Short mmCIF file of C-alpha atoms in Angstrom, two decimals:
data_model
loop_
_atom_site.label_atom_id
_atom_site.label_comp_id
_atom_site.label_asym_id
_atom_site.label_seq_id
_atom_site.Cartn_x
_atom_site.Cartn_y
_atom_site.Cartn_z
CA UNK V 1 110.61 132.63 114.57
CA UNK V 2 112.21 132.39 111.14
CA UNK V 3 115.05 130.32 112.59
CA UNK V 4 112.58 127.93 114.20
CA UNK V 5 110.63 127.55 110.96
CA UNK V 6 113.84 126.91 109.03
CA UNK V 7 114.86 124.31 111.61
CA UNK V 8 111.51 122.57 111.31
CA UNK V 9 111.76 122.49 107.53
CA UNK V 10 115.30 121.10 107.65
CA UNK V 11 114.22 118.41 110.13
CA UNK V 12 111.67 117.12 107.62
CA UNK V 13 114.28 116.71 104.85
CA UNK V 14 115.45 113.21 105.88
CA UNK V 15 111.88 111.94 106.13
CA UNK V 16 110.96 113.49 102.80
CA UNK V 17 113.99 111.93 101.11
CA UNK V 18 113.18 108.57 102.68
CA UNK V 19 109.60 108.65 101.39
CA UNK V 20 110.73 109.77 97.93
CA UNK V 21 113.48 107.15 97.59
CA UNK V 22 111.88 104.13 99.27
CA UNK V 23 108.13 104.66 98.79
CA UNK V 24 107.27 106.93 95.87
CA UNK V 25 110.18 105.98 93.58
CA UNK V 26 109.62 102.17 93.84
CA UNK V 27 105.89 102.60 93.23
CA UNK V 28 106.65 104.86 90.27
CA UNK V 29 108.98 102.21 88.80
CA UNK V 30 106.35 99.51 89.24
CA UNK V 31 103.75 101.64 87.45
CA UNK V 32 106.28 102.46 84.71
CA UNK V 33 107.23 98.83 84.03
CA UNK V 34 103.58 97.75 84.02
CA UNK V 35 103.16 99.43 80.61
CA UNK V 36 105.81 97.31 78.86
CA UNK V 37 105.68 93.77 77.45
CA UNK V 38 108.39 91.12 77.30
CA UNK V 39 109.91 92.79 74.26
CA UNK V 40 110.11 96.18 75.95
CA UNK V 41 107.29 97.64 73.83
CA UNK V 42 104.74 100.04 75.32
CA UNK V 43 101.38 98.29 75.74
CA UNK V 44 98.14 98.18 77.72
CA UNK V 45 97.84 94.41 77.24
CA UNK V 46 99.11 93.69 80.76
CA UNK V 47 96.11 95.48 82.23
CA UNK V 48 93.75 93.71 79.82
CA UNK V 49 95.27 90.35 80.74
CA UNK V 50 94.75 91.02 84.44
CA UNK V 51 90.97 90.95 83.89
CA UNK V 52 91.07 87.49 82.32
CA UNK V 53 89.71 84.50 84.24
CA UNK V 54 93.19 83.32 85.34
CA UNK V 55 94.11 86.47 87.25
CA UNK V 56 90.59 87.09 88.51
CA UNK V 57 90.66 83.61 90.08
CA UNK V 58 94.04 84.43 91.62
CA UNK V 59 92.61 87.65 93.05
CA UNK V 60 89.58 85.90 94.54
CA UNK V 61 91.85 83.16 95.94
CA UNK V 62 94.16 85.75 97.52
CA UNK V 63 91.26 87.56 99.17
CA UNK V 64 89.77 84.29 100.38
CA UNK V 65 92.98 83.10 102.05
CA UNK V 66 93.66 86.58 103.48
CA UNK V 67 90.12 86.55 104.91
CA UNK V 68 90.62 83.10 106.49
CA UNK V 69 93.98 84.09 107.99
CA UNK V 70 92.52 87.34 109.36
CA UNK V 71 89.37 85.66 110.69
CA UNK V 72 91.18 82.91 112.59
CA UNK V 73 93.81 85.34 113.85
CA UNK V 74 91.05 87.59 115.22
CA UNK V 75 89.15 84.61 116.64
CA UNK V 76 92.20 83.57 118.68
CA UNK V 77 93.65 87.02 119.40
CA UNK V 78 90.64 88.82 120.88
CA UNK V 79 89.99 86.34 123.74
CA UNK V 80 93.73 86.05 124.32
CA UNK V 81 94.16 89.82 124.53
CA UNK V 82 91.15 90.08 126.86
CA UNK V 83 92.57 87.37 129.10
CA UNK V 84 95.98 89.08 129.15
CA UNK V 85 94.48 92.35 130.44
CA UNK V 86 93.18 90.45 133.48
CA UNK V 87 96.56 89.02 134.46
CA UNK V 88 98.78 90.49 137.16
CA UNK V 89 101.94 90.68 135.02
CA UNK V 90 100.15 91.41 131.74
CA UNK V 91 103.05 93.30 130.13
CA UNK V 92 105.39 90.37 130.73
CA UNK V 93 102.94 87.89 129.20
CA UNK V 94 102.40 90.21 126.26
CA UNK V 95 106.17 90.36 125.74
CA UNK V 96 106.36 86.55 125.74
CA UNK V 97 103.72 86.44 122.99
CA UNK V 98 105.49 89.11 120.92
CA UNK V 99 109.01 87.61 121.22
CA UNK V 100 108.42 84.87 118.56
CA UNK V 101 107.73 87.64 116.03
CA UNK V 102 111.37 88.72 116.45
CA UNK V 103 112.57 85.41 115.02
CA UNK V 104 113.34 85.37 111.32
CA UNK V 105 110.29 84.38 109.27
CA UNK V 106 112.27 81.90 107.17
CA UNK V 107 113.53 80.09 110.29
CA UNK V 108 109.99 79.77 111.66
CA UNK V 109 108.75 78.47 108.32
CA UNK V 110 111.44 75.79 108.16
CA UNK V 111 110.66 74.86 111.77
CA UNK V 112 107.07 74.14 110.73
CA UNK V 113 108.31 72.11 107.77
CA UNK V 114 110.16 69.89 110.24
CA UNK V 115 107.19 69.69 112.62
CA UNK V 116 104.61 68.88 109.95
CA UNK V 117 106.71 66.62 107.73
CA UNK V 118 105.91 62.94 107.23
CA UNK V 119 108.57 62.01 109.79
CA UNK V 120 108.02 64.99 112.06
CA UNK V 121 106.70 65.13 115.64
CA UNK V 122 103.11 65.79 114.56
CA UNK V 123 102.89 62.59 112.51
CA UNK V 124 104.75 60.70 115.23
CA UNK V 125 102.07 61.82 117.70
CA UNK V 126 99.32 60.70 115.33
CA UNK V 127 100.94 57.29 114.92
CA UNK V 128 101.18 56.90 118.69
CA UNK V 129 97.37 57.14 118.96
CA UNK V 130 96.79 54.73 116.06
CA UNK V 131 96.36 57.19 113.20
CA UNK V 132 98.46 56.60 110.09
CA UNK V 133 100.79 59.27 108.75
CA UNK V 134 99.07 62.24 107.14
CA UNK V 135 100.25 64.60 104.42
CA UNK V 136 99.96 67.78 106.48
CA UNK V 137 102.42 69.86 104.50
CA UNK V 138 101.46 71.26 101.09
CA UNK V 139 97.80 71.64 102.03
CA UNK V 140 95.43 74.56 102.53
CA UNK V 141 95.27 73.72 106.23
CA UNK V 142 99.03 73.92 106.78
CA UNK V 143 99.25 77.23 104.90
CA UNK V 144 96.45 78.88 106.91
CA UNK V 145 97.70 77.38 110.20
CA UNK V 146 101.27 78.61 109.82
CA UNK V 147 100.14 82.03 108.56
CA UNK V 148 97.78 82.46 111.51
CA UNK V 149 100.56 81.52 113.93
CA UNK V 150 102.88 84.11 112.39
CA UNK V 151 100.31 86.92 112.32
CA UNK V 152 98.72 86.37 115.77
CA UNK V 153 101.16 88.65 117.68
CA UNK V 154 100.43 91.50 115.25
CA UNK V 155 96.71 91.05 115.84
CA UNK V 156 96.97 90.74 119.61
CA UNK V 157 99.00 93.92 120.19
CA UNK V 158 96.50 96.58 118.97
CA UNK V 159 93.55 94.71 120.50
CA UNK V 160 95.39 94.42 123.82
CA UNK V 161 96.13 98.16 123.81
CA UNK V 162 92.48 98.98 123.09
CA UNK V 163 91.23 96.65 125.86
CA UNK V 164 93.82 97.87 128.33
CA UNK V 165 92.69 101.49 127.84
CA UNK V 166 89.02 100.56 128.32
CA UNK V 167 87.52 102.20 131.40
CA UNK V 168 86.42 99.34 133.71
CA UNK V 169 83.79 101.62 135.23
CA UNK V 170 81.81 101.37 131.97
CA UNK V 171 81.75 97.57 132.19
CA UNK V 172 80.73 97.73 135.86
CA UNK V 173 77.96 100.20 135.03
CA UNK V 174 76.63 97.88 132.34
CA UNK V 175 76.45 95.00 134.78
CA UNK V 176 74.87 97.17 137.48
CA UNK V 177 72.14 98.08 134.98
CA UNK V 178 71.31 94.40 134.56
CA UNK V 179 73.15 93.54 131.33
CA UNK V 180 74.44 90.00 131.06
CA UNK V 181 77.99 89.13 129.96
CA UNK V 182 77.10 88.82 126.26
CA UNK V 183 75.19 92.11 126.17
CA UNK V 184 78.05 93.87 127.97
CA UNK V 185 80.51 92.51 125.44
CA UNK V 186 78.45 93.36 122.33
CA UNK V 187 77.16 96.76 123.52
CA UNK V 188 80.10 98.10 125.56
CA UNK V 189 83.41 96.24 125.22
CA UNK V 190 83.43 95.45 121.49
CA UNK V 191 82.28 98.90 120.23
CA UNK V 192 84.83 100.67 122.44
CA UNK V 193 87.68 98.41 121.26
CA UNK V 194 86.68 98.34 117.60
CA UNK V 195 89.54 100.64 116.58
CA UNK V 196 92.00 98.09 117.96
CA UNK V 197 90.28 95.35 115.96
CA UNK V 198 90.45 97.48 112.80
CA UNK V 199 94.16 98.11 113.32
CA UNK V 200 94.72 94.38 113.80
CA UNK V 201 92.78 93.59 110.65
CA UNK V 202 94.90 96.09 108.71
CA UNK V 203 98.24 94.66 109.85
CA UNK V 204 97.11 91.09 109.12
CA UNK V 205 94.85 91.22 106.07
CA UNK V 206 97.07 93.51 103.96
CA UNK V 207 100.31 91.47 104.33
CA UNK V 208 98.32 88.22 103.98
CA UNK V 209 97.25 89.35 100.49
CA UNK V 210 100.85 89.35 99.28
CA UNK V 211 102.30 86.25 100.97
CA UNK V 212 104.62 84.24 98.76
CA UNK V 213 107.44 82.66 100.80
CA UNK V 214 105.12 80.81 103.22
CA UNK V 215 102.92 79.92 100.26
CA UNK V 216 105.85 78.33 98.42
CA UNK V 217 107.46 76.51 101.35
CA UNK V 218 104.38 75.37 103.29
CA UNK V 219 101.68 75.04 100.63
CA UNK V 220 103.86 74.16 97.62
CA UNK V 221 101.80 74.52 94.46
CA UNK V 222 98.51 73.85 96.26
CA UNK V 223 97.94 77.53 97.02
CA UNK V 224 98.61 80.22 94.41
CA UNK V 225 98.01 83.85 95.32
CA UNK V 226 98.84 87.26 93.87
CA UNK V 227 102.10 87.24 95.82
CA UNK V 228 103.26 83.98 94.24
CA UNK V 229 102.07 85.20 90.82
CA UNK V 230 104.26 88.30 91.14
CA UNK V 231 107.22 86.14 92.17
CA UNK V 232 106.68 83.83 89.20
CA UNK V 233 106.37 86.68 86.71
CA UNK V 234 109.58 88.36 87.91
CA UNK V 235 111.80 85.34 88.63
CA UNK V 236 110.52 82.54 86.38
CA UNK V 237 108.98 83.97 83.20
CA UNK V 238 110.97 87.25 83.47
CA UNK V 239 107.83 89.15 82.49
CA UNK V 240 108.43 92.26 84.56
CA UNK V 241 105.55 94.07 82.87
CA UNK V 242 102.91 91.57 83.97
CA UNK V 243 104.49 91.22 87.41
CA UNK V 244 104.41 95.00 87.83
CA UNK V 245 100.78 95.13 86.70
CA UNK V 246 99.77 92.58 89.35
CA UNK V 247 101.74 94.60 91.91
CA UNK V 248 99.91 97.80 90.88
CA UNK V 249 96.53 96.16 91.50
CA UNK V 250 97.79 94.71 94.77
CA UNK V 251 98.79 98.20 95.93
CA UNK V 252 95.36 99.53 94.88
CA UNK V 253 93.62 96.76 96.86
CA UNK V 254 95.72 97.61 99.92
CA UNK V 255 94.90 101.32 99.65
CA UNK V 256 91.17 100.55 99.34
CA UNK V 257 91.31 98.31 102.42
CA UNK V 258 93.09 101.04 104.38
CA UNK V 259 90.49 103.61 103.33
CA UNK V 260 87.60 101.31 104.24
CA UNK V 261 88.99 100.43 107.67
CA UNK V 262 89.87 104.01 108.60
CA UNK V 263 86.79 105.80 107.21
CA UNK V 264 84.68 105.18 110.32
CA UNK V 265 87.53 106.24 112.62
CA UNK V 266 87.75 109.61 110.86
CA UNK V 267 83.98 109.96 111.07
CA UNK V 268 83.99 109.29 114.82
CA UNK V 269 86.88 111.72 115.35
CA UNK V 270 85.07 114.39 113.35
CA UNK V 271 81.85 113.98 115.29
CA UNK V 272 83.83 114.16 118.54
CA UNK V 273 85.38 117.48 117.54
CA UNK V 274 81.98 118.94 116.63
CA UNK V 275 80.69 118.09 120.07
#
């Protein structure tokens, strides 16, 4: 017994070291640097500055764009995932949807720059139907569109898994009891697959809050979020203190979102155990 316990403890050492070195230590450094100004002096001014109108607008803007990206991703992903579960070779089709996520993000971003440029295929198509060239790049639309495309596979996967595990007998029973398609969806299918939706929202909304590369390359200076603000503070103004402070609040926002989206799941699990 003692040997088994010792073996279990030793097996957790690599994981513990990994968490300490690559999770806790970086967060600790970020918190540490957030208390220093450009001159290396200890200060709370960075936290005071975060609550000024400039950074509050950035925060609201970040949440707004993250909401739009998550909303449109969910709007496209749920029907797609539902349709996939009805196909004969559903795992193959799911794989085809996931494969683009294996391609480097930078390559996909530059591909969209070529597609949406003034002399790209999209504008060529518009000209062929009599519409003059449009400035598609460096707009809110292009930023949200590209972001949604990139995040869709991550939204589809958990929703697909939730729908695939759904007992079809429950849907059949709902229809046998006289419920129409909409009532069956809202009262049976959606509530039973809500955990998949929550997981999808987590893996899309949280990364969308901190986007900076897509923001820079696709939206230019038209869209400024907390992610681009952190990049600017670290790489342009060299104000590591302010950049770390923004990062601290970004981490807090992410933790709050995780807690909010998992609270109900814990409550349901707890009630299930009591029964």
